[in-house]
PDB file of C-alpha atoms in Angstrom:
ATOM      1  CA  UNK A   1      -6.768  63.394 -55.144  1.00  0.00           C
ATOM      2  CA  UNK A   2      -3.703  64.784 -54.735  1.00  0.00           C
ATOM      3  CA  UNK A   3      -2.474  62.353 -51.974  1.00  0.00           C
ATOM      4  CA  UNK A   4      -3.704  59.722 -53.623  1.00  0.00           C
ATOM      5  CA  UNK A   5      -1.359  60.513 -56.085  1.00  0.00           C
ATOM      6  CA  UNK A   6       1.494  61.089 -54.315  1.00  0.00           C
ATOM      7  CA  UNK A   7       0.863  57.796 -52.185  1.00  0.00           C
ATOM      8  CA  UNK A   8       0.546  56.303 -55.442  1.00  0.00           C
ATOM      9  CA  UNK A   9       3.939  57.506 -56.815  1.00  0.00           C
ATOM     10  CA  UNK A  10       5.834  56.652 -53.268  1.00  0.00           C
ATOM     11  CA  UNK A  11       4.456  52.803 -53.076  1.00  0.00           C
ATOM     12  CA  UNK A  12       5.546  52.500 -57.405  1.00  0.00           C
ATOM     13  CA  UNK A  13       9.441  54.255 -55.625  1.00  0.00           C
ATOM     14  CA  UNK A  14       9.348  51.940 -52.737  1.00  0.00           C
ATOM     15  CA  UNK A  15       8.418  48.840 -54.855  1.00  0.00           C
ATOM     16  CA  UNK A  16      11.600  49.852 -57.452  1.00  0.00           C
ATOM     17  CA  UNK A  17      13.920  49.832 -54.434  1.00  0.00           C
ATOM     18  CA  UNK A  18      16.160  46.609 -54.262  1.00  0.00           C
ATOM     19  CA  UNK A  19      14.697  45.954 -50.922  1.00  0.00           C
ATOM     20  CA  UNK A  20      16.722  42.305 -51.217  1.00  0.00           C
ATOM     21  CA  UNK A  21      19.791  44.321 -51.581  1.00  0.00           C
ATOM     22  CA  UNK A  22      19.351  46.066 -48.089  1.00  0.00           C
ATOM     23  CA  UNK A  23      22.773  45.898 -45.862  1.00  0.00           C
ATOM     24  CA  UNK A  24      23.443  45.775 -42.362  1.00  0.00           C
ATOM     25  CA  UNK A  25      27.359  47.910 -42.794  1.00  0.00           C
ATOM     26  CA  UNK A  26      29.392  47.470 -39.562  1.00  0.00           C
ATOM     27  CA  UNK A  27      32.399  49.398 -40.817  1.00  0.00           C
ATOM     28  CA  UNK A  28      35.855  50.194 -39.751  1.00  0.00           C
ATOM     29  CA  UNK A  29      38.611  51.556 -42.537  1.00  0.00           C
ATOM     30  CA  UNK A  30      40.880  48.612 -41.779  1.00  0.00           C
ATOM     31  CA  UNK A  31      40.874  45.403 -40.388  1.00  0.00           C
ATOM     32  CA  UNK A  32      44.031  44.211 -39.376  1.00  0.00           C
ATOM     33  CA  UNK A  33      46.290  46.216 -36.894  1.00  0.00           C
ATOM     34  CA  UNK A  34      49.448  46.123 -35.725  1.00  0.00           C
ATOM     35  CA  UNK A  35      49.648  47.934 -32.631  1.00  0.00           C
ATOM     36  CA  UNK A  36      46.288  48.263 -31.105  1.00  0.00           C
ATOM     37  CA  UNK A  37      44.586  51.082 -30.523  1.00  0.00           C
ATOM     38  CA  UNK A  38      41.380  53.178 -31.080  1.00  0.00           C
ATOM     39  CA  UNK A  39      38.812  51.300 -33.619  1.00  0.00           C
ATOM     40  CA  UNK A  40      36.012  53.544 -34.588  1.00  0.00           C
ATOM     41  CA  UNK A  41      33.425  52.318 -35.848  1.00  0.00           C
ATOM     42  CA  UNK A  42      29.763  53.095 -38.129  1.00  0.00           C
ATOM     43  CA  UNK A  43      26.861  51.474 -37.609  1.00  0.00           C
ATOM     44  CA  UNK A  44      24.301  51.964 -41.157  1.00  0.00           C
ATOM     45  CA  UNK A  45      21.467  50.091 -42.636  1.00  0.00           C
ATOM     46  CA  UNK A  46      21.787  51.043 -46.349  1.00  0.00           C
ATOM     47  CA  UNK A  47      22.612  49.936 -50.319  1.00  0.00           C
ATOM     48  CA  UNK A  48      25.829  49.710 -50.173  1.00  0.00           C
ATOM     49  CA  UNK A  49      27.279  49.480 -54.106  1.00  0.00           C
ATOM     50  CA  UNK A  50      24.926  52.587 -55.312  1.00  0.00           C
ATOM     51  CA  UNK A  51      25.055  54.183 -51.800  1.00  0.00           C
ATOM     52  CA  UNK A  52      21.346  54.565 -52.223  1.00  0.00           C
ATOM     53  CA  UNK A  53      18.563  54.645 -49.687  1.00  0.00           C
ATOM     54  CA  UNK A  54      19.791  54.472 -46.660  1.00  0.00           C
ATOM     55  CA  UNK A  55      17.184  53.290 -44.088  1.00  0.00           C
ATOM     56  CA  UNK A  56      16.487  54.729 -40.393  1.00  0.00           C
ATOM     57  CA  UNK A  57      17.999  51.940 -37.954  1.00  0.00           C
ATOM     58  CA  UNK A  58      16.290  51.956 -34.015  1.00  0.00           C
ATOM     59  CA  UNK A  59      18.341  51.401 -30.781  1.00  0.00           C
ATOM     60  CA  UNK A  60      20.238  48.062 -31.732  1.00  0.00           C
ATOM     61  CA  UNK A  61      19.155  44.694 -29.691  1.00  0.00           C
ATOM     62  CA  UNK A  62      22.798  43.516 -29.044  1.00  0.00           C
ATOM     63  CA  UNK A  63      26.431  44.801 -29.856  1.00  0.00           C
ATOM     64  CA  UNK A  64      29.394  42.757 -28.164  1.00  0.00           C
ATOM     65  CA  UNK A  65      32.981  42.145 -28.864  1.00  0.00           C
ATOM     66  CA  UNK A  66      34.555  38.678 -28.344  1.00  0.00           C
ATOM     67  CA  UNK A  67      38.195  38.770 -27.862  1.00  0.00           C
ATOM     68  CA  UNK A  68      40.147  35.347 -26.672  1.00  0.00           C
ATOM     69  CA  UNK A  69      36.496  34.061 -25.729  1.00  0.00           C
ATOM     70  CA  UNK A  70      35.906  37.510 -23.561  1.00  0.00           C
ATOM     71  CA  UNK A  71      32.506  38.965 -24.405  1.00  0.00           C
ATOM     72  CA  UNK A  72      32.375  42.577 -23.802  1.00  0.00           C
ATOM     73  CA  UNK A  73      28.931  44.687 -23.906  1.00  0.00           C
ATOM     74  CA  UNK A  74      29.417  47.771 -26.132  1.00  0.00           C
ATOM     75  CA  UNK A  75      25.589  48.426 -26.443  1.00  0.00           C
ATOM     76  CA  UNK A  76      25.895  51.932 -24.130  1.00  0.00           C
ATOM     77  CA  UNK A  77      28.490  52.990 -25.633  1.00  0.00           C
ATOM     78  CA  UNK A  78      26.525  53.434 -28.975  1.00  0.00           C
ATOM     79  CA  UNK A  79      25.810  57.186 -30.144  1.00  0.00           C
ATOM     80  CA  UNK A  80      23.224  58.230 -32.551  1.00  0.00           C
ATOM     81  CA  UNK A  81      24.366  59.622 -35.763  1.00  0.00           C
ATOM     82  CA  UNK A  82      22.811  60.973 -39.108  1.00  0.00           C
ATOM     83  CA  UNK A  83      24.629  58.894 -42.046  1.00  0.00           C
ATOM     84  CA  UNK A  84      24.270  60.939 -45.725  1.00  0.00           C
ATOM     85  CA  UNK A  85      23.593  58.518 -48.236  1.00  0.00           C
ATOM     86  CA  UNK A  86      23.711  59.981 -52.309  1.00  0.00           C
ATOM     87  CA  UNK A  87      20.027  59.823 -52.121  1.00  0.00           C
ATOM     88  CA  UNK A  88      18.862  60.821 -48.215  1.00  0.00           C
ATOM     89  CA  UNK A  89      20.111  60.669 -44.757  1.00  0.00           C
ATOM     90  CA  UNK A  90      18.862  57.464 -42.348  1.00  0.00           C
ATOM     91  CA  UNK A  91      19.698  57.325 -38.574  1.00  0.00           C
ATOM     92  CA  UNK A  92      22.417  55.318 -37.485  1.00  0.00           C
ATOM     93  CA  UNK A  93      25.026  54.638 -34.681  1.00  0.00           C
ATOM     94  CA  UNK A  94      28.561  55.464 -34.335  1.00  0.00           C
ATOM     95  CA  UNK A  95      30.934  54.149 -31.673  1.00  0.00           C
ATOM     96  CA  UNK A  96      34.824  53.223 -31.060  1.00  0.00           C
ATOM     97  CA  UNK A  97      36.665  50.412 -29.047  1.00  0.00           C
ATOM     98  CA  UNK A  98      40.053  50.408 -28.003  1.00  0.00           C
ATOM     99  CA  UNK A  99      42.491  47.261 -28.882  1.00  0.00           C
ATOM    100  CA  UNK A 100      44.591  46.302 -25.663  1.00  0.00           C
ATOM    101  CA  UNK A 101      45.870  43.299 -26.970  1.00  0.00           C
ATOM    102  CA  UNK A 102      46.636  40.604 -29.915  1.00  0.00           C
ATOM    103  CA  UNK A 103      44.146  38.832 -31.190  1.00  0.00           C
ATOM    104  CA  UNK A 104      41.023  38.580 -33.401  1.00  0.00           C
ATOM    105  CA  UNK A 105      38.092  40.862 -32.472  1.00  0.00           C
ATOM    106  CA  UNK A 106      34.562  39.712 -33.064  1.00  0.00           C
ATOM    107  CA  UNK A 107      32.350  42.414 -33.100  1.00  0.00           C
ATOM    108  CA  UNK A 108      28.871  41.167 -33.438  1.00  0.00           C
ATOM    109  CA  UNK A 109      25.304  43.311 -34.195  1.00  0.00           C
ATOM    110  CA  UNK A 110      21.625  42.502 -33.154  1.00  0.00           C
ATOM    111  CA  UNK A 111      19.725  44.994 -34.870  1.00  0.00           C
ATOM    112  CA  UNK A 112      16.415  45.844 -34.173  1.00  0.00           C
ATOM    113  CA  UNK A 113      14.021  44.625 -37.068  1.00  0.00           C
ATOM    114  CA  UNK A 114      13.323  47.404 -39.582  1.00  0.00           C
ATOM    115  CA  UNK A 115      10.147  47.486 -41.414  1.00  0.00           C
ATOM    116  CA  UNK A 116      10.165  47.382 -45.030  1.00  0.00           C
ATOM    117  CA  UNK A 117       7.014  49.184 -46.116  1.00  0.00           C
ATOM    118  CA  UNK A 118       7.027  48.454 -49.812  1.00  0.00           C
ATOM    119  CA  UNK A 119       7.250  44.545 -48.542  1.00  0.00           C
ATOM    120  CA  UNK A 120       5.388  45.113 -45.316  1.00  0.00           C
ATOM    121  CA  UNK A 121       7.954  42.621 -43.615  1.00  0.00           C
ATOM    122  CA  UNK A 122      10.973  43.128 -41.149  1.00  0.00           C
ATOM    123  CA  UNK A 123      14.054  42.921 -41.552  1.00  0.00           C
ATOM    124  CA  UNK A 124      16.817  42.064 -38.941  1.00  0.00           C
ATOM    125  CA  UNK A 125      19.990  41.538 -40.374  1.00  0.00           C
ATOM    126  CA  UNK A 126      23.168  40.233 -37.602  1.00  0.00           C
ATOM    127  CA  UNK A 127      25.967  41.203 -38.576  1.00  0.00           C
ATOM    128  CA  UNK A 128      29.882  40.252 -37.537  1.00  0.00           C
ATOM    129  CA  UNK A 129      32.916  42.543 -38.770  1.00  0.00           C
ATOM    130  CA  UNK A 130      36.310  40.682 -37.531  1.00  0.00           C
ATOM    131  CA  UNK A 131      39.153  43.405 -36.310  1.00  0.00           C
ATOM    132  CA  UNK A 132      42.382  41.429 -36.061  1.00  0.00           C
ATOM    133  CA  UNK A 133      45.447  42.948 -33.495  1.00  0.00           C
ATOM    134  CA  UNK A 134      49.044  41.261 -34.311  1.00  0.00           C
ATOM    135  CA  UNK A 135      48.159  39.323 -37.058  1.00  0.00           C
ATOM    136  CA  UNK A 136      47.789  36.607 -34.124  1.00  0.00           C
ATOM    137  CA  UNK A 137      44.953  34.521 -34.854  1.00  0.00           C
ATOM    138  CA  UNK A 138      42.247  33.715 -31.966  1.00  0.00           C
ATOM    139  CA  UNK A 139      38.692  33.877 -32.297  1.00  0.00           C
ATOM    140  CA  UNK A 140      37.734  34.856 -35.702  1.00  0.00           C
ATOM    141  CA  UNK A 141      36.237  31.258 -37.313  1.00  0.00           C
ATOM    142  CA  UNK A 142      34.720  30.766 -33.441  1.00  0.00           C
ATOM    143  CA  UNK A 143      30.836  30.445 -33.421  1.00  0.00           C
ATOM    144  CA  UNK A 144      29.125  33.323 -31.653  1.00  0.00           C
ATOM    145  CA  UNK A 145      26.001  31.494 -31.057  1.00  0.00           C
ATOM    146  CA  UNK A 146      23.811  33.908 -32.833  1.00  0.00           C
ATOM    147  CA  UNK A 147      20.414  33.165 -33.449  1.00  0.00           C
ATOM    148  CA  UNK A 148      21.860  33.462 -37.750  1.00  0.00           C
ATOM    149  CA  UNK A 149      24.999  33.831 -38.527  1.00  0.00           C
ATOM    150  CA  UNK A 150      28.045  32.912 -40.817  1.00  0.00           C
ATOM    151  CA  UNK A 151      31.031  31.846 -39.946  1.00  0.00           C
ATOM    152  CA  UNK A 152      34.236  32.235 -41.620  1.00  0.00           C
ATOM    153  CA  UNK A 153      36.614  29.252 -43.059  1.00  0.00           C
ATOM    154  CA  UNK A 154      39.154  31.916 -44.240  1.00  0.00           C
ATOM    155  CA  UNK A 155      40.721  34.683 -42.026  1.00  0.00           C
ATOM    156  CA  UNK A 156      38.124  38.007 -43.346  1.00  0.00           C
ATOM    157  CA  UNK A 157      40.941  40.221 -42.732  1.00  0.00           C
ATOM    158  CA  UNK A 158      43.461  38.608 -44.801  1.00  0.00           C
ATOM    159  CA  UNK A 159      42.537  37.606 -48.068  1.00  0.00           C
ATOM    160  CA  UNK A 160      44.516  38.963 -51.073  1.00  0.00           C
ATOM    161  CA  UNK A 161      42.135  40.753 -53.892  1.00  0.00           C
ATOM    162  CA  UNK A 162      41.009  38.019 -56.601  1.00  0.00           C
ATOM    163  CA  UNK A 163      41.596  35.120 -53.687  1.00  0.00           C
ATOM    164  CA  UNK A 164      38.187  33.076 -51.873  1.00  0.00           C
ATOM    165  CA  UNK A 165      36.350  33.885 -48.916  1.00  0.00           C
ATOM    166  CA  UNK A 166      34.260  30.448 -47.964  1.00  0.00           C
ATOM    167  CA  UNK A 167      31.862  30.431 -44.998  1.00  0.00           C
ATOM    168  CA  UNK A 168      28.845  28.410 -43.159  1.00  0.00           C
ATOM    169  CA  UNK A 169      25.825  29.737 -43.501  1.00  0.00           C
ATOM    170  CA  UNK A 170      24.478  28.694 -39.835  1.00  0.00           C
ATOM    171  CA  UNK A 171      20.720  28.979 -37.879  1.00  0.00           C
ATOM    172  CA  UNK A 172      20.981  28.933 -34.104  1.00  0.00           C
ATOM    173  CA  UNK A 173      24.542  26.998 -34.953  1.00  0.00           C
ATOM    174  CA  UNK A 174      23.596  24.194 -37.533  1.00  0.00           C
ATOM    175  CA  UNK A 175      24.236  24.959 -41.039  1.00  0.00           C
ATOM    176  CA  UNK A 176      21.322  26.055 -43.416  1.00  0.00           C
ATOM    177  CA  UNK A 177      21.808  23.981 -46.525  1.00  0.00           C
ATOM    178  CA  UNK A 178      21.595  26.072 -49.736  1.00  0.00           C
ATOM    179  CA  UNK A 179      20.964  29.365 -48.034  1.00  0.00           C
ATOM    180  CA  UNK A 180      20.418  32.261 -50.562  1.00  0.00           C
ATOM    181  CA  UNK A 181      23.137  34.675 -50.456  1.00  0.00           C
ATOM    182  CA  UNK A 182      23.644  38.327 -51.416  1.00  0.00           C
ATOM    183  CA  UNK A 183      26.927  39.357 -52.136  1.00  0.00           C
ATOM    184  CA  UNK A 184      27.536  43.004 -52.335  1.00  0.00           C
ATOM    185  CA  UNK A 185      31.055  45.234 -53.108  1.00  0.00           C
ATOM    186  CA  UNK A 186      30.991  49.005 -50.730  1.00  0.00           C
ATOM    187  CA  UNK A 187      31.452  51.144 -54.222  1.00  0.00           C
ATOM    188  CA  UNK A 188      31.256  54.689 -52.765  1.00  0.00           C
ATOM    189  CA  UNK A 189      33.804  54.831 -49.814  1.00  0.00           C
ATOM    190  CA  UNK A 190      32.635  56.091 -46.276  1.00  0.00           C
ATOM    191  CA  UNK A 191      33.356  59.322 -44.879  1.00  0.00           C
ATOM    192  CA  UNK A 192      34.184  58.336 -41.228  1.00  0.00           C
ATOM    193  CA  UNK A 193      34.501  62.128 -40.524  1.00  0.00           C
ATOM    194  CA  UNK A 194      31.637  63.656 -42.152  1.00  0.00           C
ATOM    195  CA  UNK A 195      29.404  60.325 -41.841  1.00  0.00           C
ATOM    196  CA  UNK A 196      28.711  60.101 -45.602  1.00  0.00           C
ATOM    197  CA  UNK A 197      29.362  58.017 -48.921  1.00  0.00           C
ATOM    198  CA  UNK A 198      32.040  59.752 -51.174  1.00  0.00           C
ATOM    199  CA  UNK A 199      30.016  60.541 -54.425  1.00  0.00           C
ATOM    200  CA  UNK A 200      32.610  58.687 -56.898  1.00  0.00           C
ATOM    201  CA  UNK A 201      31.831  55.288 -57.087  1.00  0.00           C
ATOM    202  CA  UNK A 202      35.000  52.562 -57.618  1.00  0.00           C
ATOM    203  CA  UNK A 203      33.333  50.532 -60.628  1.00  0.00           C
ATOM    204  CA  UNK A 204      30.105  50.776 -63.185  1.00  0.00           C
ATOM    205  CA  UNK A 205      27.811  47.699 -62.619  1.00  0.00           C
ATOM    206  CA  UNK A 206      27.273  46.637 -66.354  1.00  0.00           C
ATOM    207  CA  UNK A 207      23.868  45.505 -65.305  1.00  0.00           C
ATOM    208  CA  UNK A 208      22.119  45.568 -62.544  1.00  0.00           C
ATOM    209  CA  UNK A 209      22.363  42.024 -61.804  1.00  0.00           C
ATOM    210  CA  UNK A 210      25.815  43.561 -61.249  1.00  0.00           C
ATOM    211  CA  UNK A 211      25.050  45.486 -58.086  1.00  0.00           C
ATOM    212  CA  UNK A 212      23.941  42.378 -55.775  1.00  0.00           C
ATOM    213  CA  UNK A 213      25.199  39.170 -56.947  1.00  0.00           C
ATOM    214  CA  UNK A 214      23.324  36.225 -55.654  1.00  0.00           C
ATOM    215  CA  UNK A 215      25.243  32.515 -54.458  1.00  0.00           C
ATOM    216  CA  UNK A 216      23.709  29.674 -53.198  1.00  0.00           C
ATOM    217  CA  UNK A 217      25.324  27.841 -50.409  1.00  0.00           C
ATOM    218  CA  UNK A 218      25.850  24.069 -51.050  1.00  0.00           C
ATOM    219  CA  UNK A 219      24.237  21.392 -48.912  1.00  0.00           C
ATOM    220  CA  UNK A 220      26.087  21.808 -45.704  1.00  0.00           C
ATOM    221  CA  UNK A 221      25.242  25.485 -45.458  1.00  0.00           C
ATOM    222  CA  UNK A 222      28.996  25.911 -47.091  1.00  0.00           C
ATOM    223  CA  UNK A 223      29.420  28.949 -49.771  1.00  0.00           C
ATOM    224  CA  UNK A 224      33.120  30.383 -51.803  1.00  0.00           C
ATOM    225  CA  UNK A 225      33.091  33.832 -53.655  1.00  0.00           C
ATOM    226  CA  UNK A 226      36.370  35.005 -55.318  1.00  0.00           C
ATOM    227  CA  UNK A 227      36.482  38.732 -54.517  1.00  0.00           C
ATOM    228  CA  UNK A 228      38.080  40.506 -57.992  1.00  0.00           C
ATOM    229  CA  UNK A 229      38.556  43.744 -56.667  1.00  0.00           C
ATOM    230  CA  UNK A 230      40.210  45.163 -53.069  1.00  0.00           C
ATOM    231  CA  UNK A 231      38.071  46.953 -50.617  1.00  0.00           C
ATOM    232  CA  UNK A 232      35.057  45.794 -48.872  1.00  0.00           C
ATOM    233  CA  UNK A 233      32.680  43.342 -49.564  1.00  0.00           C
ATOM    234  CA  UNK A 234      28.936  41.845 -47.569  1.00  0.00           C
ATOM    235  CA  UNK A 235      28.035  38.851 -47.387  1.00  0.00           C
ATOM    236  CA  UNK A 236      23.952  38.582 -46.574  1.00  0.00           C
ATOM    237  CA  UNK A 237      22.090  35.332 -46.068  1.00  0.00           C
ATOM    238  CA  UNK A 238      18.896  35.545 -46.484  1.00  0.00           C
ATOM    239  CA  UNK A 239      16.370  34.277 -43.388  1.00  0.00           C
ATOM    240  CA  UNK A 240      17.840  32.123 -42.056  1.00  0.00           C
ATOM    241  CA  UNK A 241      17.313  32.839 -38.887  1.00  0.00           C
ATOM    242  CA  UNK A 242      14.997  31.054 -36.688  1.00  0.00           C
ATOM    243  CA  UNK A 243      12.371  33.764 -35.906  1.00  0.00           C
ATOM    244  CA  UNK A 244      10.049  34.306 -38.803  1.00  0.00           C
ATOM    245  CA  UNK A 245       7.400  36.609 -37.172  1.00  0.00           C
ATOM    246  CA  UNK A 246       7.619  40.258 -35.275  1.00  0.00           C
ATOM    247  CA  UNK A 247       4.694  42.563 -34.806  1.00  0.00           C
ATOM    248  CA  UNK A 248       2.528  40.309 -36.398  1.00  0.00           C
ATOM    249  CA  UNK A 249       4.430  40.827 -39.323  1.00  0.00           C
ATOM    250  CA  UNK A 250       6.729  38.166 -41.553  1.00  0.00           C
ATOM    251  CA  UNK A 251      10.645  38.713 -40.487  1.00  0.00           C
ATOM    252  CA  UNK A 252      13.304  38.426 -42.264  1.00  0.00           C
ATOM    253  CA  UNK A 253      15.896  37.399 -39.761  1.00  0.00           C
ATOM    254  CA  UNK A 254      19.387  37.257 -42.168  1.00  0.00           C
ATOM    255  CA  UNK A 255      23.177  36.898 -41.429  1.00  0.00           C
ATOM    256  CA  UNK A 256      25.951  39.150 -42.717  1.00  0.00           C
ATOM    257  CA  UNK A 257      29.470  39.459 -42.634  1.00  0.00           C
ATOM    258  CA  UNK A 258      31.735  41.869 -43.906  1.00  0.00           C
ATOM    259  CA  UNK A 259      35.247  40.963 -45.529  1.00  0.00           C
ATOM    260  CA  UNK A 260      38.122  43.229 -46.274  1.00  0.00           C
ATOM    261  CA  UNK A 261      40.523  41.951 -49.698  1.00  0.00           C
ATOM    262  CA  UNK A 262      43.646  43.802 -49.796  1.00  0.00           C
ATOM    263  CA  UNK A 263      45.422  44.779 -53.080  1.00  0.00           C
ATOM    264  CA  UNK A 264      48.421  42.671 -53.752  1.00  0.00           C
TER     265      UNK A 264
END
């Protein structure tokens, strides 16, 4: 009886968790350099406004840089990490790449699909972060060819806070018309040393239909958000990719980006 209860009380916790709020984070502290150097860089599947449940990622699929149309395989150089959410630590991946030249820096994410329980469907969410070297612009509104994906219309390294980032929600390259799409701000700011969220968070969510906000994209698979605040903030669009099935289970296959606004 006793199991049964406790079974009971974890599938009404995991059915309370805002499993459509789940992030892919790909996170450096800054985005635009001007002299080069070492980028490190955390890997984390989690909740990032509340810095909530943060869920145990397996070995990634894909992870690749694309700098002046030079694709370079960073997939060994991945290490296993613990990342300490405010409510439990989840395994993820921590690595660094060093900037030898101007330019934009694609880094791009394949994930390996993570089963939701309280849903009983995977989730693989690929996700770009653009680095930029020089302020000299060069790949970052390319196409990567990813099975989902968005790709930027504005530069998502230099965008002032309170201006628009636009993108195109894209499947296997052609645009998704009005693709559903989370929007999320990092509230709790990571620890790169310690490999944790910092406990204060940066705003109160009046609501919680404050903590994800939900866009459409319009009919060409085109979406703006005006950012109001500095820091970081995810973009996830939500399956859109072309695979729907893994494990004989549904799949959510959904593209993310991350975007850095910058106080003025």
């Amino acid at each position: 009886m006793k199991k049964i209860v406790l079974l009971s009380l974890f599938a009404l916790f995991a059915a309370a968790l805002p499993a459509s709020a789940h992030f892919q984070m790909l996170y450096t502290p800054q985005t635009i350099l001007d002299k080069g150097g070492e980028v490190p860089l955390k890997l984390v599947f989690t909740h990032p406004f509340e810095a909530g449940h943060t869920m145990d990622m397996g070995s990634p699929q894909e992870f690749f840089v694309v700098n002046k149309e030079k694709k370079t395989d960073l997939l060994k150089t991945l290490k296993p990490i613990t990342w300490t959410s405010l409510e439990n630590k989840g395994k993820a991946f921590e690595t660094s790449f060093k900037l030898k030249g101007m330019g934009d820096y694609v880094f791009c994410l394949v994930p390996a699909p993570y089963l939701e329980k309280a849903e009983d469907v995977y989730i693989q969410q690929i996700t770009k972060l653009i680095v930029n070297n020089g302020s000299l612009p060069t790949d970052w509104d390319a196409d990567m060819g990813l099975k989902a994906e968005i790709v930027p219309l504005d530069k998502p390294y230099a965008i002032w806070a309170g201006g628009v980032f636009r993108g195109v929600v894209k499947s296997e390259g052609k645009p998704v018309p009005f693709a559903e799409i989370e929007v999320e701000y990092m509230n709790h700011k990571p620890d790169m040393k310690k490999n944790v969220f910092d406990k204060k968070a940066m705003v109160e969510a009046p609501h919680d239909a404050f903590v994800t906000l939900t866009i459409k994209a319009d009919a060409n698979g085109t979406f703006a958000f005006a950012m109001p605040k500095a820091g970081w903030w995810g973009f996830a669009a939500l399956g859109v990719g072309p695979d729907t099935e893994f494990e004989g289970k549904e799949l959510s296959q959904d593209a993310v980006i991350w975007v850095q606004a910058t106080k003025m």
